[in-house]
Amino acid sequence: MAITRLGGQRVVEQASAWVESPLQMLCAVEAHHAGLLGPETAVVPRAGLRPLKATRKELRRLGLPEGLELAEPRERMPRRVQAVGDAFSGKVQLRWLTSNPGRIVIVDDGLATIRLLELLAAGPYRPLLRARAHPTTLRAALGLAAALRLRLSKVSVFTALDVDQKLEDGVRRAGVDLVRHDFAWLRAQPPSAEGPAERTVVLGTSLVRNGLVHRDHYLRWLTDLASREPVAYYPHRREDPVDVALIRERPGITVHDAGAPAELTLRGLDPGQRVLSLPSTAITSLRVLLSPRGVAVEPVDVPDDWWTSRAAPALRSHLTGVSG
């Protein structure tokens, strides 16, 4: 947010938040509600992403915070953007280097947020690169330049995730403001729809498509679970459509193509219902939203034989740690 003067009068410029996932969009709304972005904010979704369209539609049904605009989707980022979700995006990093963003607010992007905090705490010469990335020399240089650019800016990371004290201390020593939230705006909104009839809800996972968990083990677990009780299944936005089609054919499983994030679509669950999920940061946010309603949110431990060779022990521990 910036303030300029026009004809001697103060004019408040609208802040821009660039979002590329449903969770980023929701957290940008929460950041505006918390006052991090100033009185006027335009949340600009990246064009061509169906889950963003569904999330935008759902959010518009609610009473949006004053001063917030859900802008039309765009192919390109605004020239000046104050809030982003994906700090590892090459486009975002290039925009930081070619503009003068001043204050930068990074809104929650799930597991990537923890990765970002770890890199920021490790020192100024750790390139901002995704976990398991194999970058070219040029891409690594961009990630390093982006890390150095953040050191010259006022940076806030806005998250609902649990961050251990050691990591939090390291982030603050690096000059980064860690701002915690508990979905205050969303918790104040009435559920927009009833939850599914099934007692057990399973959140889909991207671990299979990412090659970290064996497909047959995961499908066998779902089949066994559905043989004991009806299951409502909410696919992950990056889940393989072929896998979702196979799951849809399983007796006892009803697939709900919600599109919007679980934080929005599952607010209508009733006491006595439960949510099961493989390791995911959604467990943390759903506990904040659903525990007061008497809904259990339970992480599912991944047996050792489910993991593929691509899931290194350090990664397994990291995934388990953020969702325990």
Short mmCIF file of C-alpha atoms in Angstrom, two decimals:
data_model
loop_
_atom_site.label_atom_id
_atom_site.label_comp_id
_atom_site.label_asym_id
_atom_site.label_seq_id
_atom_site.Cartn_x
_atom_site.Cartn_y
_atom_site.Cartn_z
CA MET A 1 0.00 0.00 0.00
CA ALA A 2 1.30 3.43 -0.90
CA ILE A 3 0.05 6.94 -0.22
CA THR A 4 0.54 9.69 -2.79
CA ARG A 5 -0.64 13.28 -2.92
CA LEU A 6 -2.79 14.61 -5.73
CA GLY A 7 -3.66 18.29 -5.63
CA GLY A 8 -2.56 18.44 -2.02
CA GLN A 9 -4.88 15.58 -1.00
CA ARG A 10 -3.77 12.17 0.24
CA VAL A 11 -4.70 9.36 -2.14
CA VAL A 12 -4.48 5.76 -0.98
CA GLU A 13 -3.20 3.45 -3.69
CA GLN A 14 -4.70 0.01 -3.89
CA ALA A 15 -2.39 -2.85 -2.89
CA SER A 16 -2.15 -5.87 -5.20
CA ALA A 17 -1.95 -9.53 -4.18
CA TRP A 18 -0.97 -12.04 -6.88
CA VAL A 19 -2.32 -15.55 -6.16
CA GLU A 20 -1.84 -18.84 -7.98
CA SER A 21 -3.57 -21.35 -5.70
CA PRO A 22 -6.83 -21.51 -3.71
CA LEU A 23 -5.01 -21.37 -0.36
CA GLN A 24 -3.02 -18.33 -1.48
CA MET A 25 -6.26 -16.58 -2.43
CA LEU A 26 -7.89 -17.35 0.91
CA CYS A 27 -4.81 -16.26 2.86
CA ALA A 28 -4.60 -13.02 0.86
CA VAL A 29 -8.15 -12.26 2.00
CA GLU A 30 -7.12 -13.02 5.59
CA ALA A 31 -4.02 -10.80 5.25
CA HIS A 32 -6.18 -7.90 4.10
CA HIS A 33 -8.61 -8.51 6.96
CA ALA A 34 -5.68 -8.49 9.40
CA GLY A 35 -4.58 -5.08 8.09
CA LEU A 36 -1.28 -6.17 6.55
CA LEU A 37 -2.04 -4.78 3.10
CA GLY A 38 -3.67 -1.48 3.90
CA PRO A 39 -7.28 -0.31 3.48
CA GLU A 40 -7.62 -1.17 -0.22
CA THR A 41 -6.52 -4.48 -1.75
CA ALA A 42 -7.08 -6.12 -5.13
CA VAL A 43 -6.56 -9.89 -5.08
CA VAL A 44 -5.50 -10.80 -8.63
CA PRO A 45 -5.76 -14.51 -9.55
CA ARG A 46 -3.66 -16.06 -12.26
CA ALA A 47 -5.81 -16.82 -15.30
CA GLY A 48 -6.61 -20.30 -16.55
CA LEU A 49 -6.71 -22.17 -13.24
CA ARG A 50 -10.09 -23.82 -12.56
CA PRO A 51 -9.59 -24.19 -8.77
CA LEU A 52 -9.00 -20.44 -8.52
CA LYS A 53 -12.22 -19.78 -10.39
CA ALA A 54 -14.16 -22.01 -7.98
CA THR A 55 -12.52 -20.40 -4.95
CA ARG A 56 -13.24 -16.88 -6.22
CA LYS A 57 -16.88 -17.81 -6.75
CA GLU A 58 -17.18 -19.25 -3.24
CA LEU A 59 -15.50 -16.27 -1.60
CA ARG A 60 -17.81 -13.86 -3.40
CA ARG A 61 -20.79 -15.59 -1.78
CA LEU A 62 -19.48 -14.51 1.60
CA GLY A 63 -19.38 -11.03 3.06
CA LEU A 64 -15.91 -9.97 1.93
CA PRO A 65 -13.89 -7.65 4.15
CA GLU A 66 -14.32 -3.95 3.49
CA GLY A 67 -11.88 -2.58 0.94
CA LEU A 68 -11.20 -5.96 -0.70
CA GLU A 69 -11.68 -6.56 -4.40
CA LEU A 70 -11.50 -9.97 -6.05
CA ALA A 71 -10.17 -8.81 -9.40
CA GLU A 72 -10.57 -10.47 -12.77
CA PRO A 73 -8.01 -13.21 -13.55
CA ARG A 74 -4.91 -12.09 -15.45
CA GLU A 75 -2.26 -13.90 -17.46
CA ARG A 76 0.51 -11.63 -16.18
CA MET A 77 1.36 -10.29 -12.76
CA PRO A 78 0.63 -6.65 -11.98
CA ARG A 79 3.69 -4.45 -12.40
CA ARG A 80 3.72 -3.61 -8.71
CA VAL A 81 2.61 -6.40 -6.39
CA GLN A 82 2.78 -6.22 -2.60
CA ALA A 83 1.64 -9.73 -1.68
CA VAL A 84 2.39 -13.09 -3.27
CA GLY A 85 2.00 -16.71 -2.28
CA ASP A 86 4.71 -18.49 -4.25
CA ALA A 87 8.10 -17.04 -3.35
CA PHE A 88 9.77 -19.77 -5.44
CA SER A 89 8.12 -18.74 -8.70
CA GLY A 90 10.62 -17.50 -11.26
CA LYS A 91 8.11 -14.89 -12.44
CA VAL A 92 7.64 -13.58 -8.91
CA GLN A 93 11.37 -13.43 -8.27
CA LEU A 94 12.01 -11.64 -11.55
CA ARG A 95 9.31 -9.09 -10.69
CA TRP A 96 11.00 -8.41 -7.34
CA LEU A 97 14.27 -7.70 -9.15
CA THR A 98 12.77 -5.44 -11.82
CA SER A 99 10.55 -3.35 -9.55
CA ASN A 100 10.74 -1.64 -6.21
CA PRO A 101 8.23 -3.59 -4.14
CA GLY A 102 9.12 -1.89 -0.85
CA ARG A 103 7.26 -4.02 1.63
CA ILE A 104 6.66 -7.64 0.61
CA VAL A 105 3.98 -9.83 2.20
CA ILE A 106 4.20 -13.55 1.50
CA VAL A 107 0.93 -15.33 2.22
CA ASP A 108 0.66 -18.95 3.23
CA ASP A 109 1.34 -21.49 0.49
CA GLY A 110 1.20 -24.69 2.52
CA LEU A 111 4.33 -26.81 2.80
CA ALA A 112 6.30 -24.36 0.62
CA THR A 113 5.94 -21.79 3.40
CA ILE A 114 7.98 -23.93 5.80
CA ARG A 115 10.63 -24.42 3.12
CA LEU A 116 10.79 -20.65 2.64
CA LEU A 117 11.15 -19.99 6.36
CA GLU A 118 13.97 -22.53 6.61
CA LEU A 119 15.87 -20.86 3.76
CA LEU A 120 15.37 -17.38 5.16
CA ALA A 121 16.60 -18.49 8.58
CA ALA A 122 19.65 -20.21 7.08
CA GLY A 123 21.22 -16.97 5.86
CA PRO A 124 21.23 -14.51 2.94
CA TYR A 125 23.14 -16.73 0.52
CA ARG A 126 20.64 -19.59 0.28
CA PRO A 127 18.88 -19.38 -3.12
CA LEU A 128 15.10 -19.41 -3.03
CA LEU A 129 14.55 -22.73 -4.80
CA ARG A 130 11.90 -25.39 -4.35
CA ALA A 131 12.68 -28.57 -2.45
CA ARG A 132 13.90 -31.36 -4.75
CA ALA A 133 14.57 -28.80 -7.51
CA HIS A 134 17.42 -29.39 -9.98
CA PRO A 135 17.95 -25.85 -11.25
CA THR A 136 20.11 -24.63 -14.08
CA THR A 137 22.92 -22.22 -13.25
CA LEU A 138 20.80 -19.31 -14.45
CA ARG A 139 17.80 -20.39 -12.36
CA ALA A 140 19.98 -20.82 -9.26
CA ALA A 141 21.39 -17.32 -9.82
CA LEU A 142 17.86 -15.90 -9.98
CA GLY A 143 16.98 -17.66 -6.74
CA LEU A 144 20.06 -16.22 -5.05
CA ALA A 145 19.36 -12.72 -6.35
CA ALA A 146 15.78 -12.98 -5.06
CA ALA A 147 17.04 -14.03 -1.62
CA LEU A 148 19.37 -11.02 -1.52
CA ARG A 149 16.54 -8.75 -2.71
CA LEU A 150 14.39 -9.86 0.21
CA ARG A 151 17.20 -8.86 2.58
CA LEU A 152 16.87 -5.30 1.28
CA SER A 153 13.09 -5.23 1.70
CA LYS A 154 10.70 -5.26 4.61
CA VAL A 155 9.31 -8.79 4.49
CA SER A 156 6.37 -10.32 6.34
CA VAL A 157 5.37 -13.99 6.12
CA PHE A 158 1.69 -14.47 6.95
CA THR A 159 0.87 -18.04 7.97
CA ALA A 160 -1.48 -20.23 9.99
CA LEU A 161 1.06 -23.04 10.22
CA ASP A 162 2.71 -24.21 13.41
CA VAL A 163 6.32 -23.00 13.35
CA ASP A 164 8.66 -24.36 15.99
CA GLN A 165 10.38 -21.85 18.24
CA LYS A 166 13.88 -22.46 16.91
CA LEU A 167 12.81 -21.78 13.32
CA GLU A 168 10.75 -18.77 14.36
CA ASP A 169 13.74 -17.28 16.20
CA GLY A 170 15.97 -17.82 13.15
CA VAL A 171 13.45 -16.13 10.86
CA ARG A 172 13.17 -13.11 13.12
CA ARG A 173 16.97 -12.84 13.41
CA ALA A 174 17.02 -12.65 9.61
CA GLY A 175 14.86 -9.53 9.84
CA VAL A 176 11.66 -11.19 8.63
CA ASP A 177 8.38 -10.48 10.39
CA LEU A 178 6.50 -13.73 11.03
CA VAL A 179 2.78 -12.95 11.38
CA ARG A 180 0.53 -15.74 12.63
CA HIS A 181 -3.18 -15.98 11.94
CA ASP A 182 -6.04 -18.34 12.70
CA PHE A 183 -8.42 -17.63 9.80
CA ALA A 184 -10.20 -14.97 11.87
CA TRP A 185 -12.23 -13.67 8.91
CA LEU A 186 -13.28 -17.10 7.66
CA ARG A 187 -14.22 -18.33 11.15
CA ALA A 188 -16.61 -15.39 11.44
CA GLN A 189 -18.50 -16.41 8.28
CA PRO A 190 -21.47 -18.79 8.41
CA PRO A 191 -21.02 -22.06 6.49
CA SER A 192 -22.25 -21.52 2.96
CA ALA A 193 -23.35 -25.14 2.47
CA GLU A 194 -23.96 -28.31 4.41
CA GLY A 195 -21.17 -30.83 4.58
CA PRO A 196 -21.35 -34.30 3.04
CA ALA A 197 -23.64 -36.92 4.60
CA GLU A 198 -20.81 -39.41 5.14
CA ARG A 199 -19.27 -39.51 8.62
CA THR A 200 -15.75 -39.90 7.26
CA VAL A 201 -14.18 -37.38 4.87
CA VAL A 202 -10.85 -38.11 3.18
CA LEU A 203 -8.72 -35.33 1.72
CA GLY A 204 -6.95 -36.29 -1.47
CA THR A 205 -3.18 -36.08 -1.73
CA SER A 206 -0.57 -34.99 -4.24
CA LEU A 207 1.98 -37.46 -2.85
CA VAL A 208 1.01 -40.15 -5.36
CA ARG A 209 1.28 -37.92 -8.42
CA ASN A 210 4.56 -36.50 -7.12
CA GLY A 211 5.98 -40.03 -7.06
CA LEU A 212 6.47 -40.12 -3.28
CA VAL A 213 3.81 -42.70 -2.37
CA HIS A 214 2.98 -45.91 -4.24
CA ARG A 215 -0.36 -45.64 -6.04
CA ASP A 216 -1.48 -49.23 -5.39
CA HIS A 217 -0.91 -48.96 -1.63
CA TYR A 218 -2.91 -45.74 -1.44
CA LEU A 219 -5.81 -47.08 -3.51
CA ARG A 220 -5.86 -50.29 -1.48
CA TRP A 221 -6.12 -48.28 1.74
CA LEU A 222 -9.03 -46.25 0.38
CA THR A 223 -10.81 -49.40 -0.81
CA ASP A 224 -10.39 -51.05 2.59
CA LEU A 225 -11.63 -47.95 4.40
CA ALA A 226 -14.71 -47.70 2.17
CA SER A 227 -15.51 -51.39 2.75
CA ARG A 228 -16.08 -50.56 6.44
CA GLU A 229 -17.96 -47.24 6.10
CA PRO A 230 -19.08 -44.77 3.43
CA VAL A 231 -16.40 -42.23 2.52
CA ALA A 232 -16.63 -38.72 1.08
CA TYR A 233 -13.50 -38.04 -0.97
CA TYR A 234 -12.26 -34.53 -1.83
CA PRO A 235 -9.50 -34.74 -4.47
CA HIS A 236 -6.35 -32.66 -4.18
CA ARG A 237 -6.14 -30.00 -6.89
CA ARG A 238 -2.93 -31.61 -8.24
CA GLU A 239 -4.19 -35.17 -8.06
CA ASP A 240 -3.97 -37.19 -11.25
CA PRO A 241 -7.41 -37.27 -12.97
CA VAL A 242 -6.82 -40.94 -13.83
CA ASP A 243 -6.40 -41.74 -10.14
CA VAL A 244 -9.52 -39.76 -9.27
CA ALA A 245 -11.47 -41.73 -11.88
CA LEU A 246 -10.26 -44.99 -10.33
CA ILE A 247 -11.27 -43.80 -6.87
CA ARG A 248 -14.70 -42.78 -8.17
CA GLU A 249 -15.29 -46.38 -9.28
CA ARG A 250 -14.61 -47.79 -5.80
CA PRO A 251 -17.79 -48.93 -3.99
CA GLY A 252 -18.61 -46.85 -0.95
CA ILE A 253 -16.68 -43.75 -2.07
CA THR A 254 -18.40 -40.54 -3.19
CA VAL A 255 -16.06 -38.11 -4.93
CA HIS A 256 -16.85 -34.42 -4.42
CA ASP A 257 -15.36 -32.15 -7.09
CA ALA A 258 -15.42 -29.04 -4.95
CA GLY A 259 -12.56 -27.14 -6.59
CA ALA A 260 -12.37 -24.64 -3.72
CA PRO A 261 -9.99 -25.41 -0.82
CA ALA A 262 -11.10 -27.70 2.00
CA GLU A 263 -10.90 -24.75 4.40
CA LEU A 264 -13.91 -23.32 2.55
CA THR A 265 -15.86 -26.40 1.52
CA LEU A 266 -15.75 -28.39 4.77
CA ARG A 267 -16.87 -25.68 7.21
CA GLY A 268 -20.33 -27.23 7.35
CA LEU A 269 -19.24 -30.54 8.90
CA ASP A 270 -21.13 -31.60 12.02
CA PRO A 271 -19.93 -32.91 15.39
CA GLY A 272 -19.14 -36.59 15.12
CA GLN A 273 -17.83 -36.34 11.57
CA ARG A 274 -14.10 -36.67 10.97
CA VAL A 275 -11.51 -35.72 8.37
CA LEU A 276 -8.65 -38.06 7.45
CA SER A 277 -5.59 -36.94 5.51
CA LEU A 278 -2.14 -38.12 4.60
CA PRO A 279 0.57 -35.62 5.66
CA SER A 280 -0.61 -32.16 4.65
CA THR A 281 -0.54 -28.63 6.02
CA ALA A 282 -4.34 -28.61 5.55
CA ILE A 283 -4.53 -30.62 8.78
CA THR A 284 -3.35 -27.59 10.75
CA SER A 285 -5.79 -25.14 9.18
CA LEU A 286 -8.75 -27.53 9.36
CA ARG A 287 -8.12 -28.17 13.03
CA VAL A 288 -8.33 -24.41 13.64
CA LEU A 289 -11.63 -24.22 11.75
CA LEU A 290 -13.31 -27.51 12.68
CA SER A 291 -12.18 -28.48 16.18
CA PRO A 292 -14.51 -25.91 17.80
CA ARG A 293 -17.38 -27.64 15.96
CA GLY A 294 -16.47 -31.02 17.45
CA VAL A 295 -15.06 -32.38 14.18
CA ALA A 296 -11.92 -34.53 14.49
CA VAL A 297 -9.13 -33.89 11.97
CA GLU A 298 -6.81 -36.90 11.98
CA PRO A 299 -3.48 -37.33 10.17
CA VAL A 300 -2.92 -40.76 8.62
CA ASP A 301 0.53 -42.19 9.22
CA VAL A 302 2.18 -43.36 6.02
CA PRO A 303 3.55 -46.90 6.45
CA ASP A 304 7.17 -47.38 5.44
CA ASP A 305 6.29 -49.61 2.48
CA TRP A 306 4.06 -46.91 0.98
CA TRP A 307 6.98 -44.54 0.38
CA THR A 308 8.84 -44.75 -2.92
CA SER A 309 12.61 -44.41 -3.35
CA ARG A 310 12.09 -40.75 -4.28
CA ALA A 311 10.91 -39.96 -0.74
CA ALA A 312 14.18 -39.40 1.13
CA PRO A 313 14.11 -39.90 4.92
CA ALA A 314 14.55 -36.17 5.50
CA LEU A 315 11.53 -35.42 3.31
CA ARG A 316 9.41 -38.04 5.06
CA SER A 317 10.30 -36.54 8.43
CA HIS A 318 9.54 -33.04 7.16
CA LEU A 319 6.12 -34.05 5.82
CA THR A 320 5.22 -35.86 9.02
CA GLY A 321 6.39 -32.96 11.17
CA VAL A 322 4.25 -30.27 9.54
CA SER A 323 1.04 -32.29 9.84
CA GLY A 324 1.42 -33.96 13.22
#
